Coordinates of C-alpha atoms in Angstrom, one line a residue:
Chain G
E175 CA -10.4 25.6 40.3
T176 CA -9.9 26.8 43.8
G177 CA -6.2 25.7 44.2
V178 CA -7.2 23.0 46.6
T179 CA -7.6 19.6 44.9
Q180 CA -9.1 16.5 46.6
T181 CA -9.2 12.9 45.4
P182 CA -11.2 10.9 45.0
R183 CA -14.4 12.8 44.6
H184 CA -16.5 9.8 45.5
L185 CA -15.7 6.8 47.6
V186 CA -17.7 3.8 48.7
M187 CA -16.1 1.5 51.3
G188 CA -17.0 -1.3 53.5
M189 CA -16.6 -1.2 57.2
T190 CA -13.5 -3.4 57.1
N191 CA -11.7 -1.6 54.4
K192 CA -8.8 0.8 54.6
K193 CA -8.7 3.8 52.3
S194 CA -7.1 7.2 52.1
L195 CA -8.3 10.6 51.1
K196 CA -5.8 13.0 49.5
C197 CA -5.7 16.8 49.4
E198 CA -3.2 19.0 47.7
Q199 CA -3.0 22.8 47.7
H200 CA -1.2 24.9 45.2
L201 CA -1.7 28.2 47.0
G202 CA 1.5 28.3 49.1
H203 CA -0.5 28.2 52.3
N204 CA 1.0 26.9 55.5
A205 CA -2.1 25.6 57.3
M206 CA -4.4 22.8 56.1
Y207 CA -7.6 21.4 57.6
W208 CA -10.0 18.4 57.4
Y209 CA -13.7 19.1 57.9
K210 CA -16.6 16.8 58.0
Q211 CA -19.9 17.9 56.5
S212 CA -23.0 15.9 57.3
A213 CA -26.5 16.7 56.3
K214 CA -28.3 19.3 58.4
K215 CA -25.2 20.0 60.5
P216 CA -22.6 22.7 60.5
L217 CA -19.2 21.9 59.1
E218 CA -17.2 20.1 61.8
L219 CA -13.5 20.8 62.1
M220 CA -11.6 17.5 62.5
F221 CA -7.9 18.3 62.2
V222 CA -5.6 21.3 61.7
Y223 CA -2.0 21.3 60.5
N224 CA 0.3 24.3 60.7
F225 CA 3.7 23.9 58.9
K226 CA 3.1 20.1 58.8
E227 CA 2.6 20.0 62.6
Q228 CA -0.8 18.9 63.9
T229 CA -2.1 21.7 66.1
E230 CA -5.7 20.6 66.6
N231 CA -7.6 17.3 66.9
N232 CA -11.2 17.9 67.7
S233 CA -11.9 14.7 69.5
V234 CA -11.9 12.7 66.3
P235 CA -12.1 8.9 66.7
S236 CA -8.9 7.0 66.0
R237 CA -10.4 5.3 63.0
F238 CA -9.6 8.6 61.2
S239 CA -5.8 9.2 61.0
P240 CA -4.4 12.3 59.4
E241 CA -1.0 12.7 57.8
C242 CA 0.7 15.8 56.5
P243 CA 4.1 15.0 54.9
N244 CA 4.6 18.6 53.7
S245 CA 2.7 21.9 53.8
S246 CA 1.1 21.2 50.3
H247 CA -0.2 17.7 51.0
L248 CA -2.7 16.3 53.5
F249 CA -4.1 12.8 53.8
L250 CA -6.9 11.3 55.8
H251 CA -6.4 7.6 56.4
L252 CA -9.6 5.6 57.1
H253 CA -10.1 2.2 58.6
T254 CA -12.9 0.3 60.2
L255 CA -15.4 3.1 59.6
Q256 CA -19.0 3.1 60.6
P257 CA -22.0 3.9 58.4
E258 CA -22.5 7.1 60.4
D259 CA -19.1 8.3 59.1
S260 CA -20.7 8.7 55.7
A261 CA -20.4 12.4 54.8
L262 CA -18.7 14.9 52.6
Y263 CA -15.1 15.3 53.7
L264 CA -13.6 18.7 52.9
C265 CA -10.0 19.8 52.9
A266 CA -9.1 23.5 53.2
S267 CA -6.0 25.6 53.4
S268 CA -5.2 29.0 54.7
Q269 CA -2.2 31.3 55.1
D270 CA -1.6 31.6 58.8
K271 CA -4.1 31.1 61.5
A272 CA -6.1 34.3 60.9
G273 CA -6.4 33.6 57.2
K274 CA -9.5 32.8 55.3
A275 CA -9.8 29.2 54.3
F276 CA -10.1 27.9 50.8
F277 CA -11.8 24.6 50.3
G278 CA -11.4 21.7 47.9
Q279 CA -14.4 20.1 46.2
G280 CA -14.7 17.4 48.8
T281 CA -14.8 13.6 48.9
R282 CA -18.3 12.2 49.2
L283 CA -17.7 9.1 51.4
T284 CA -20.3 6.3 51.8
V285 CA -19.6 3.6 54.3
V286 CA -21.6 0.4 53.6
Chain J
G234 CA -18.1 24.2 70.8
Q235 CA -19.3 27.6 69.6
Q236 CA -22.9 27.9 68.3
L237 CA -23.6 30.1 65.3
N238 CA -27.2 30.7 64.6
Q239 CA -27.8 31.4 60.9
S240 CA -31.1 32.5 59.6
P241 CA -33.2 32.0 57.7
Q242 CA -32.7 28.3 57.1
S243 CA -34.1 28.5 53.6
M244 CA -35.4 31.2 51.3
F245 CA -37.5 31.0 48.1
I246 CA -37.4 34.3 46.2
Q247 CA -38.3 35.6 42.7
E248 CA -35.5 36.5 40.4
G249 CA -34.6 40.2 40.8
E250 CA -35.4 40.4 44.4
D251 CA -32.9 41.3 47.1
V252 CA -31.9 38.8 49.8
S253 CA -30.8 39.2 53.4
M254 CA -29.4 36.6 55.8
N255 CA -27.6 36.8 59.1
C256 CA -25.5 35.0 61.5
T257 CA -25.4 35.5 65.3
S258 CA -23.1 34.3 68.1
S259 CA -23.3 34.3 71.8
S260 CA -19.7 35.5 72.0
I261 CA -17.5 37.9 70.0
F262 CA -15.6 37.0 66.9
N263 CA -12.5 38.5 65.3
T264 CA -13.2 37.4 61.8
W265 CA -16.4 36.7 59.8
L266 CA -16.4 34.8 56.5
W267 CA -19.2 34.1 54.1
Y268 CA -19.2 31.1 51.8
K269 CA -21.4 29.7 49.1
Q270 CA -21.7 26.0 48.4
D271 CA -23.1 24.5 45.3
P272 CA -24.4 20.9 45.3
G273 CA -21.6 18.4 45.3
E274 CA -18.9 21.0 45.6
G275 CA -16.9 22.6 48.4
P276 CA -17.7 26.0 49.8
V277 CA -16.3 29.0 47.9
L278 CA -15.3 32.1 49.8
L279 CA -17.4 35.1 49.0
I280 CA -16.4 37.8 51.5
A281 CA -14.1 38.1 54.5
L282 CA -14.6 40.7 57.3
Y283 CA -11.9 41.6 59.9
K284 CA -13.2 44.7 61.8
A285 CA -16.3 45.5 63.7
G286 CA -18.5 47.7 61.6
E287 CA -16.7 46.8 58.4
L288 CA -18.9 46.8 55.3
T289 CA -17.5 44.9 52.2
S290 CA -18.9 44.3 48.8
N291 CA -18.2 41.7 46.1
G292 CA -20.3 42.5 43.1
R293 CA -24.0 42.2 44.1
L294 CA -23.0 40.8 47.5
T295 CA -22.5 43.0 50.5
A296 CA -21.6 41.8 54.0
Q297 CA -21.2 43.6 57.3
F298 CA -19.3 42.8 60.5
G299 CA -21.7 43.7 63.3
I300 CA -20.7 46.5 65.6
T301 CA -21.1 44.2 68.6
R302 CA -18.8 41.6 67.0
K303 CA -21.4 39.0 67.6
D304 CA -23.2 39.1 64.3
S305 CA -22.8 39.4 60.6
F306 CA -25.1 40.0 57.7
L307 CA -25.0 39.1 54.0
N308 CA -27.1 40.9 51.4
I309 CA -27.6 39.9 47.7
S310 CA -29.1 42.4 45.5
A311 CA -31.1 41.7 42.3
S312 CA -30.9 37.9 42.6
I313 CA -30.3 35.8 39.6
P314 CA -30.8 32.0 39.1
S315 CA -27.1 31.2 39.6
D316 CA -27.3 32.6 43.1
V317 CA -29.0 29.3 44.1
G318 CA -27.0 27.4 46.7
I319 CA -26.3 27.2 50.4
Y320 CA -24.7 30.2 52.1
F321 CA -22.6 29.6 55.2
C322 CA -21.2 32.1 57.7
A323 CA -18.1 31.2 59.6
G324 CA -16.6 33.1 62.5
Q325 CA -13.3 33.0 64.3
P326 CA -13.3 33.7 68.1
P327 CA -10.2 35.4 69.7
N328 CA -7.3 33.2 70.8
T329 CA -8.5 30.0 69.1
G330 CA -5.6 29.5 66.7
N331 CA -7.1 28.2 63.4
Q332 CA -10.5 27.4 64.7
F333 CA -13.4 28.7 62.6
Y334 CA -17.0 27.8 63.5
F335 CA -19.6 27.5 60.8
G336 CA -23.3 28.2 60.7
T337 CA -25.8 25.6 59.5
G338 CA -26.4 27.4 56.3
T339 CA -29.1 29.3 54.4
S340 CA -30.5 27.5 51.4
L341 CA -31.4 29.9 48.7
T342 CA -33.8 29.1 45.8
V343 CA -34.3 31.7 43.1
I344 CA -37.4 31.3 41.0
P345 CA -37.0 32.6 37.4

């Protein structure tokens, strides 16, 4: 139990589907992140939220849409994904920008 | 983005042996983090380093923040089978807000 919970753990979706990934942190942190982890590649930062405000969007395609309703919850809305979007999507949180990040267990996404 | 070179890519060692891995960057970092990831799980933070030259231990693990601020090292002493996993370094450059860059990981196999 890391204090960061992601659901679902596994997701298979078709290219025309719409789905959402959810992340919740119980650590009282004020920054939350979405990362993408593909095989043989470093973790790629997708989005950063500080106090519910998006502070970074690392050139992520618009088919990925983040939402942060409060500092404890983070969503990643998915629509019209491509097979190359299949990966492990990791949520993390930290206290302030210099803080060490704590990760959730990830959602293994497969796009068919 | 930033490139972190992590080496070696993989290691196969006998139980009881010591392990060393490192991470280098072409530019300076303010913070170095070391994570371990088990299959199907998110990365778990092992050690955080905040000052050049800092040496920090966590049980059998010891990590150092290189004096040039461009590298970091992780050592594991007397390895055991549960040390198996992928070890990632992550570094935070100055003036980048929440941005951490990750290495490609070192896969460790411990042979009983």
